[in-house]
Coordinates of C-alpha atoms in Angstrom, one line a residue:
Chain A
X22 CA 13.2 12.2 14.8
X23 CA 14.2 8.6 13.4
X24 CA 13.4 6.5 15.8
X25 CA 15.1 3.5 14.5
X26 CA 19.1 3.6 13.3
X27 CA 20.3 0.9 10.8
X28 CA 23.4 0.4 9.1
X29 CA 23.4 2.3 5.7
X30 CA 24.8 -1.3 3.7
X31 CA 25.5 -4.8 4.2
X32 CA 27.0 -7.6 2.1
X33 CA 26.3 -11.4 2.8
X34 CA 27.3 -14.2 0.6
X35 CA 24.7 -16.4 -1.5
X36 CA 23.7 -19.3 0.7
X37 CA 25.3 -17.8 4.0
X38 CA 22.5 -16.0 7.0
X39 CA 22.3 -12.8 6.8
X40 CA 21.7 -10.6 10.0
X41 CA 20.4 -7.2 9.8
X42 CA 20.7 -4.8 13.1
X43 CA 18.6 -2.1 14.2
X44 CA 18.6 0.2 16.8
X45 CA 15.4 0.9 18.6
X46 CA 16.6 2.5 21.8
X47 CA 13.1 5.0 22.8
X48 CA 11.3 2.2 21.8
X49 CA 7.6 2.5 23.6
X50 CA 5.7 -0.2 25.1
X51 CA 3.2 -0.7 22.9
X52 CA 5.4 -0.3 20.2
X53 CA 6.0 -2.9 17.3
X54 CA 9.5 -3.7 15.4
X55 CA 8.4 -4.3 11.4
X56 CA 10.7 -4.7 9.1
X57 CA 9.9 -4.2 5.3
X58 CA 12.2 -4.7 2.3
X59 CA 12.0 -2.8 -0.9
X60 CA 13.6 -4.2 -4.2
X61 CA 14.8 -1.9 -6.5
X62 CA 11.8 -0.3 -8.2
X63 CA 9.1 -2.1 -6.4
X64 CA 7.0 -1.3 -3.8
X65 CA 7.7 -2.6 -0.2
X66 CA 7.0 -6.2 0.8
X67 CA 6.2 -6.9 4.0
X68 CA 8.2 -9.5 5.9
X69 CA 8.3 -9.6 9.5
X70 CA 6.9 -7.7 12.7
X71 CA 7.2 -8.2 16.8
X72 CA 6.7 -7.1 20.1
X73 CA 8.7 -8.8 22.6
X74 CA 9.1 -12.3 21.6
X75 CA 11.3 -14.0 18.8
X76 CA 9.5 -14.3 15.6
X77 CA 9.8 -17.1 12.7
X78 CA 8.0 -17.5 9.2
X79 CA 8.4 -18.1 6.1
X80 CA 11.5 -15.0 5.4
X81 CA 12.9 -14.7 7.6
X82 CA 13.2 -14.2 11.8
X83 CA 13.1 -11.9 14.0
X84 CA 15.1 -11.6 17.3
X85 CA 14.3 -8.8 20.0
X86 CA 16.1 -7.5 22.6
X87 CA 14.9 -8.3 25.9
X88 CA 15.2 -4.7 26.6
X89 CA 13.8 -4.0 23.3
X90 CA 16.0 -1.6 22.3
X91 CA 17.7 -3.4 19.9
X92 CA 16.4 -6.3 17.0
X93 CA 18.0 -8.2 14.3
X94 CA 16.3 -9.8 11.2
X95 CA 17.6 -13.0 10.3
X96 CA 17.7 -14.3 6.5
X97 CA 18.5 -17.7 6.9
X98 CA 20.0 -18.7 3.4
X99 CA 20.2 -15.8 1.7
X100 CA 19.8 -15.8 -2.3
X101 CA 19.9 -13.0 -4.8
X102 CA 16.9 -12.2 -4.7
X103 CA 17.5 -10.4 -1.4
X104 CA 19.1 -8.2 -2.5
X105 CA 17.0 -4.8 -1.3
X106 CA 16.8 -2.2 1.3
X107 CA 15.9 -3.6 4.4
X108 CA 13.8 -1.1 6.4
X109 CA 13.1 -1.1 10.2
X110 CA 10.1 0.5 11.4
X111 CA 8.5 1.2 15.0
X112 CA 5.1 1.4 15.0
X113 CA 2.6 1.4 17.6
X114 CA -0.4 -0.7 17.7
X115 CA -1.7 -0.2 14.2
X116 CA -4.2 1.9 15.2
X117 CA -2.3 4.8 14.9
X118 CA -1.1 2.9 11.4
X119 CA 1.8 5.6 9.9
X120 CA 4.6 4.2 8.5
X121 CA 7.8 6.3 9.2
X122 CA 10.5 4.9 6.8
X123 CA 14.3 5.7 7.6
X124 CA 17.6 5.4 5.4
X125 CA 17.4 1.6 5.6
X126 CA 19.9 -0.6 5.3
X127 CA 21.2 -1.6 1.6
X128 CA 21.9 -5.7 1.7
X129 CA 23.7 -7.3 -1.3
X130 CA 24.2 -10.5 -1.8
X131 CA 27.2 -11.7 -3.3
X132 CA 27.5 -14.5 -5.6
Chain B
X12 CA -0.7 -11.7 1.5
X13 CA -3.1 -9.2 0.5
X14 CA -2.7 -7.8 -2.8
X15 CA -2.4 -3.9 -3.9
X16 CA -2.7 -3.0 -7.5
X17 CA -1.4 0.3 -9.1
X18 CA -2.4 1.6 -12.6
X19 CA -0.2 3.0 -14.4
X20 CA 2.8 1.6 -13.5
X21 CA 4.5 4.3 -15.6
X22 CA 3.8 7.7 -17.3
X23 CA 5.1 10.2 -19.0
X24 CA 3.8 13.4 -19.3
X25 CA 4.0 17.3 -20.1
X26 CA 4.9 19.9 -17.9
X27 CA 1.3 21.8 -16.9
X28 CA -0.9 18.5 -17.8
X29 CA -2.5 16.2 -14.6
X30 CA -1.8 12.8 -14.6
X31 CA -4.2 10.2 -12.2
X32 CA -2.8 7.3 -10.5
X33 CA -5.3 4.6 -9.2
X34 CA -4.5 2.0 -6.4
X35 CA -6.7 -0.6 -6.0
X36 CA -6.8 -3.7 -3.2
X37 CA -7.7 -6.7 -5.0
X38 CA -8.7 -9.2 -2.3
X39 CA -9.6 -6.9 0.7
X40 CA -11.3 -3.5 1.6
X41 CA -9.8 -0.7 2.9
X42 CA -11.1 2.0 4.5
X43 CA -7.4 3.4 4.4
X44 CA -5.0 3.6 2.1
X45 CA -1.8 6.0 1.9
X46 CA 0.2 7.5 -0.5
X47 CA 3.7 7.8 -0.7
X48 CA 6.6 9.3 -2.6
X49 CA 9.9 8.2 -3.3
X50 CA 12.6 10.1 -5.5
X51 CA 16.0 8.5 -6.6
X52 CA 18.1 7.2 -3.7
X53 CA 16.1 8.6 -1.6
X54 CA 13.6 7.0 1.3
X55 CA 9.6 6.8 1.0
X56 CA 7.8 10.1 2.2
X57 CA 4.3 9.8 3.6
X58 CA 2.3 11.9 1.4
X59 CA -1.2 11.5 2.7
X60 CA -3.5 9.4 4.3
X61 CA -6.9 8.3 2.2
X62 CA -10.1 7.7 4.2
X63 CA -13.0 6.1 2.3
X64 CA -15.8 8.8 2.2
X65 CA -13.7 11.3 3.6
X66 CA -11.1 13.9 2.8
X67 CA -7.9 13.0 3.0
X68 CA -5.1 13.7 5.9
X69 CA -2.2 15.3 3.9
X70 CA 1.6 15.3 5.7
X71 CA 3.0 19.1 6.3
X72 CA 4.3 20.5 3.2
X73 CA 2.0 18.5 0.7
X74 CA -0.6 20.7 -1.1
X75 CA -3.5 19.2 -1.0
X76 CA -4.6 21.2 -4.1
X77 CA -1.6 19.9 -6.1
X78 CA -2.0 16.3 -5.0
X79 CA -5.9 15.3 -4.9
X80 CA -6.9 12.0 -3.4
X81 CA -10.3 10.5 -3.3
X82 CA -11.1 7.2 -2.2
X83 CA -14.9 7.1 -3.1
X84 CA -14.6 2.8 -2.5
X85 CA -13.4 0.7 -0.3
X86 CA -11.3 -0.9 -3.0
X87 CA -10.2 2.0 -4.6
X88 CA -8.0 5.2 -4.2
X89 CA -7.1 7.7 -6.8
X90 CA -4.5 10.2 -6.8
X91 CA -4.4 13.3 -9.2
X92 CA -0.9 15.5 -9.8
X93 CA -2.7 18.5 -11.2
X94 CA -0.4 21.0 -13.1
X95 CA 2.6 18.5 -12.7
X96 CA 6.1 19.9 -13.2
X97 CA 9.0 18.1 -13.7
X98 CA 9.7 18.7 -10.1
X99 CA 6.7 16.2 -9.4
X100 CA 8.8 13.8 -11.2
X101 CA 8.8 10.5 -8.8
X102 CA 8.1 6.9 -7.6
X103 CA 4.3 7.2 -6.3
X104 CA 3.3 3.7 -4.2
X105 CA 0.3 3.4 -2.5
X106 CA -0.3 1.2 0.5
X107 CA -3.4 -0.3 2.5
X108 CA -3.9 -2.0 5.5
X109 CA -6.4 -5.2 5.4
X110 CA -8.0 -5.0 8.9
X111 CA -9.5 -8.2 8.4
X112 CA -6.1 -9.6 7.8
X113 CA -4.4 -11.8 10.4
X114 CA -1.2 -9.9 10.0
X115 CA -1.3 -6.8 11.2
X116 CA 0.4 -4.8 8.3
X117 CA -0.1 -2.6 5.1
X118 CA 0.3 -3.7 1.8
X119 CA 2.1 -1.9 -0.8
X120 CA 1.2 -1.7 -4.3
X121 CA 3.9 -2.0 -7.1
X122 CA 4.4 1.6 -7.3
X123 CA 3.5 4.1 -10.3
X124 CA 7.0 6.3 -11.9
X125 CA 5.7 9.7 -12.7
X126 CA 8.2 11.3 -15.8
X127 CA 7.1 14.9 -16.2
X128 CA 9.3 16.4 -19.6

């Protein structure tokens, strides 16, 4: 019952912007889009989240389409340390709190 | 962001023994912590939700008598793998939510790698 769909893998050149897509066509009005990443053999790391509006923080930008059926995580200047599996997760009103991880996108930054 | 630690970071044990893994929220109080398991090349799977002062809620298919969870304080939850077998070898990760934080999210520990021989 995956709520999100992501490409299994992507490559990006070092220094370039990495754009990671996510489809969540069945998203409900009260559900947020969260992005985490997991570097090899570590616990997941929170990146960013949003509801309707685009968001930006020191790590990344999140672009959510107007119909909210898809989003894109943007790492503006990818470095080798950004190589990781990136998970797009839809979760309602964090009071529910269960995070369901899909298979994510394995992003490889190429020197 | 908030910090969650786990101990030990890795453990090797003999089949049939029990192993305890600790999860601590270092700079915040967590009424709820979560335990995940991750097998090689697979995604994280939620095992159980740990609530301070009450019984844990286990996901379907997770044996509560095998994976004992104790959440005795607002900063500590423990997962005990009882009578471990080689198929229990996995990467165990906990997470906690900081209810007072500015960002509504869960913070994850670094994980504990368990190898059962």
